[in-house]
JSON list of C-alpha atoms in Angstrom, two decimals:
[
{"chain": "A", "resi": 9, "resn": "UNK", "atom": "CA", "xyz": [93.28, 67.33, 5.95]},
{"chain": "A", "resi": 10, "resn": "UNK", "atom": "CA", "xyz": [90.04, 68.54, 5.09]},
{"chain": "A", "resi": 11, "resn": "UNK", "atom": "CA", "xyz": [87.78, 67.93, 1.67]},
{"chain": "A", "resi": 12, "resn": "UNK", "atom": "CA", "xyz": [86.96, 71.45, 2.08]},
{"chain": "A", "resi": 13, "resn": "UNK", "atom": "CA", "xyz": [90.22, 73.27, 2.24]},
{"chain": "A", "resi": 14, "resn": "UNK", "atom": "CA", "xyz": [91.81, 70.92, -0.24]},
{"chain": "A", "resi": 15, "resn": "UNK", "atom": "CA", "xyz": [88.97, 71.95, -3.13]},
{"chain": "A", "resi": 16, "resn": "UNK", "atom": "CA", "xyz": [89.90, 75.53, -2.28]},
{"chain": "A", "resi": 17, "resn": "UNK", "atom": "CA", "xyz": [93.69, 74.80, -2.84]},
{"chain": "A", "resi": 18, "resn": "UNK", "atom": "CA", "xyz": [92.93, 73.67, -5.79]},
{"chain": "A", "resi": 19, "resn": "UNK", "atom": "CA", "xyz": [91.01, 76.22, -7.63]},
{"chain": "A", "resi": 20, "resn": "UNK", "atom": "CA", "xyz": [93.53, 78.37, -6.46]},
{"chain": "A", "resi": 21, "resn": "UNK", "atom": "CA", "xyz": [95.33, 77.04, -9.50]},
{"chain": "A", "resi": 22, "resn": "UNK", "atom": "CA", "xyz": [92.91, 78.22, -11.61]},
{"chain": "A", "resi": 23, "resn": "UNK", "atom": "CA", "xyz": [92.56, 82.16, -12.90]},
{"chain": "A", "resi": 24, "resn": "UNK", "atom": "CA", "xyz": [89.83, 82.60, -14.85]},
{"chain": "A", "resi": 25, "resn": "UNK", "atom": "CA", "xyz": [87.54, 79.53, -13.40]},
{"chain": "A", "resi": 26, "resn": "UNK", "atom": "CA", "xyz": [85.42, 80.85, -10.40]},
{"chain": "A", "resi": 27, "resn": "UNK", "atom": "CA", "xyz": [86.26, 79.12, -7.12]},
{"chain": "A", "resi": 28, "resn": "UNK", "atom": "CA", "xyz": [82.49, 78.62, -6.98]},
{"chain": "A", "resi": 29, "resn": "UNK", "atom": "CA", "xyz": [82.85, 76.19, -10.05]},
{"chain": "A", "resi": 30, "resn": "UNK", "atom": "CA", "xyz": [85.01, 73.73, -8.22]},
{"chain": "A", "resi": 31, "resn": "UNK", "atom": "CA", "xyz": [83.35, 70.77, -5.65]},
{"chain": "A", "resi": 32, "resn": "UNK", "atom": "CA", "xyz": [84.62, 67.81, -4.85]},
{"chain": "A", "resi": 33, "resn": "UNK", "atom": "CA", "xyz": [82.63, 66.22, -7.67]},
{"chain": "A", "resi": 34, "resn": "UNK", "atom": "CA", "xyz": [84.19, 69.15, -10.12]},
{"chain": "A", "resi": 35, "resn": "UNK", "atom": "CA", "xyz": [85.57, 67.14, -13.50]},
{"chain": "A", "resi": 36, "resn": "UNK", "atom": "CA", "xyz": [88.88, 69.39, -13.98]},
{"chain": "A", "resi": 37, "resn": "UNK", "atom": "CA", "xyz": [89.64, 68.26, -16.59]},
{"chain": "A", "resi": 38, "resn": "UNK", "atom": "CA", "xyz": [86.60, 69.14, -18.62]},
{"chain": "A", "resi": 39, "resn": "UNK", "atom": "CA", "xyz": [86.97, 73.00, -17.09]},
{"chain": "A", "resi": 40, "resn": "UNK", "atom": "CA", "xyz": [88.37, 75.07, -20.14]},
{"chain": "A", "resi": 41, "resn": "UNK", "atom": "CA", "xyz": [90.82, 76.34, -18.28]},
{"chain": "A", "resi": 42, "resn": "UNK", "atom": "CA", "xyz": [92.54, 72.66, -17.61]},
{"chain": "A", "resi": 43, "resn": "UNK", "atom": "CA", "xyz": [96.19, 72.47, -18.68]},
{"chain": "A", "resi": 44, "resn": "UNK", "atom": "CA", "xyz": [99.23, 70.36, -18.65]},
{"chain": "A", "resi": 45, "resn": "UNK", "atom": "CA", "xyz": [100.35, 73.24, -16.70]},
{"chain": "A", "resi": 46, "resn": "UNK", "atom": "CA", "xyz": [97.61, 73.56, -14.54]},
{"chain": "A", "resi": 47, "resn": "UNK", "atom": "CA", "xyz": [98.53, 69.48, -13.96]},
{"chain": "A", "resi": 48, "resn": "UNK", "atom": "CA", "xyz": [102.00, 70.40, -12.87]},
{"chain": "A", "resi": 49, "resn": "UNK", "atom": "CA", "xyz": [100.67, 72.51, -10.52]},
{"chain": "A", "resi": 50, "resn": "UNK", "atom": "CA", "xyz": [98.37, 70.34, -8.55]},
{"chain": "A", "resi": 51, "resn": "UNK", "atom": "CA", "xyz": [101.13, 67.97, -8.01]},
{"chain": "A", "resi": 52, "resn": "UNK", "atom": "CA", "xyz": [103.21, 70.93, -6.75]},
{"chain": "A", "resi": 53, "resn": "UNK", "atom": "CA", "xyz": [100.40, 72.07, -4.52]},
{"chain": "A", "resi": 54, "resn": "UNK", "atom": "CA", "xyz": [100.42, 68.50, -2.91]},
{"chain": "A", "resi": 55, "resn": "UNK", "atom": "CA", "xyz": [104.00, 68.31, -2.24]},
{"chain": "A", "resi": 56, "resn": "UNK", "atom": "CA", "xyz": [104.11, 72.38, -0.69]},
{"chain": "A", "resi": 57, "resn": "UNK", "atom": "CA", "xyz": [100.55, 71.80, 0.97]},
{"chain": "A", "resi": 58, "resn": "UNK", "atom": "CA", "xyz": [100.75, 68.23, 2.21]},
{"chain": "A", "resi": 59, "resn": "UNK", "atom": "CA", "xyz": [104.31, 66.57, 1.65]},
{"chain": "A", "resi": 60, "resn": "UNK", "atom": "CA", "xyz": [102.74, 64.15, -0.51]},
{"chain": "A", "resi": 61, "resn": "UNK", "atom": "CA", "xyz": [104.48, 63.15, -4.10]},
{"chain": "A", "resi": 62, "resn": "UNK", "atom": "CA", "xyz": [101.53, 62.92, -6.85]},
{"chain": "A", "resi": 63, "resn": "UNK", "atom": "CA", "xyz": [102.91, 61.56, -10.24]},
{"chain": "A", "resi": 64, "resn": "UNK", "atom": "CA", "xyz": [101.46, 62.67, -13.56]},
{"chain": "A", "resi": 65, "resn": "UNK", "atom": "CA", "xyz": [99.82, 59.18, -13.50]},
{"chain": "A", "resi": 66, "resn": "UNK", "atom": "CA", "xyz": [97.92, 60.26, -10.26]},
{"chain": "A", "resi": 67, "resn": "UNK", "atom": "CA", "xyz": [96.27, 63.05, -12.56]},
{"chain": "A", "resi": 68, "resn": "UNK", "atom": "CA", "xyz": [95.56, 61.51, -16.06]},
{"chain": "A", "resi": 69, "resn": "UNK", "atom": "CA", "xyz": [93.52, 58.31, -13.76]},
{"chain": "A", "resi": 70, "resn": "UNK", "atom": "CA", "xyz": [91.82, 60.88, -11.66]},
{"chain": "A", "resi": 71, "resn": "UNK", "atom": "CA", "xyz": [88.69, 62.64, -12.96]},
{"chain": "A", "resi": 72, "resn": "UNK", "atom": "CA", "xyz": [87.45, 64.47, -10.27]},
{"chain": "A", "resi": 73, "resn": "UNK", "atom": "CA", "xyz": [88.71, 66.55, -7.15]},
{"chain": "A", "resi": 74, "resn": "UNK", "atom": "CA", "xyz": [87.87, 64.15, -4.93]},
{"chain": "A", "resi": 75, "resn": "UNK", "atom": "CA", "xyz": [90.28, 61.40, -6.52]},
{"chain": "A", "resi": 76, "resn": "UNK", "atom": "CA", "xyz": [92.68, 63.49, -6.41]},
{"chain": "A", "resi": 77, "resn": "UNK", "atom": "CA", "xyz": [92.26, 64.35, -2.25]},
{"chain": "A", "resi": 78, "resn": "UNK", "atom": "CA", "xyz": [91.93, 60.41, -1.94]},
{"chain": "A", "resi": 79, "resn": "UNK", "atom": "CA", "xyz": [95.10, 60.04, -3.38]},
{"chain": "A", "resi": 80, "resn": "UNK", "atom": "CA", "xyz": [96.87, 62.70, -1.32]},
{"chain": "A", "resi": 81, "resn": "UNK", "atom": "CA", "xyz": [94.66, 61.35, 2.04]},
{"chain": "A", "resi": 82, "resn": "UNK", "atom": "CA", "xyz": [96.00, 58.28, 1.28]},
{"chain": "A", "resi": 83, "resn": "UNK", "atom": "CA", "xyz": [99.57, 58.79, 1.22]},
{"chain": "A", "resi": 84, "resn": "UNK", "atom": "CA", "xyz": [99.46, 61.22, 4.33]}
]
């Protein structure tokens, strides 16, 4: 799994926020855009992309894109 790929997965999720916005340093959830649903989401997009469970506690103690990918590299 790449750092790379996995930032593009994600803002995939988005609509309105330009891919361009999102690094792995990216703060989600200061992005206007950010939503419980958008939440639900990434922890769908682990389980379709990368078979890996993500629980809403994963989210709310991640603040960047990078925790997130550490979590999901770690349960590979």
């Amino acid at each position: 799994m790449e750092l790379e790929e996995f930032v593009q997965n994600f803002a995939d999720l988005f609509d309105e926020t330009d891919a361009s916005v999102f690094t792995p340093e990216t703060r989600f959830r200061d992005l206007e855009e950010w939503s419980s649903l958008i939440g639900l989401s990434v922890i769908a997009m682990a389980d379709d992309e990368y078979d890996v469970t993500l629980a809403g506690d994963d989210i709310r103690n991640s603040n960047t894109v990078k925790d997130i990918f550490d979590i999901v590299k770690s349960r590979l």
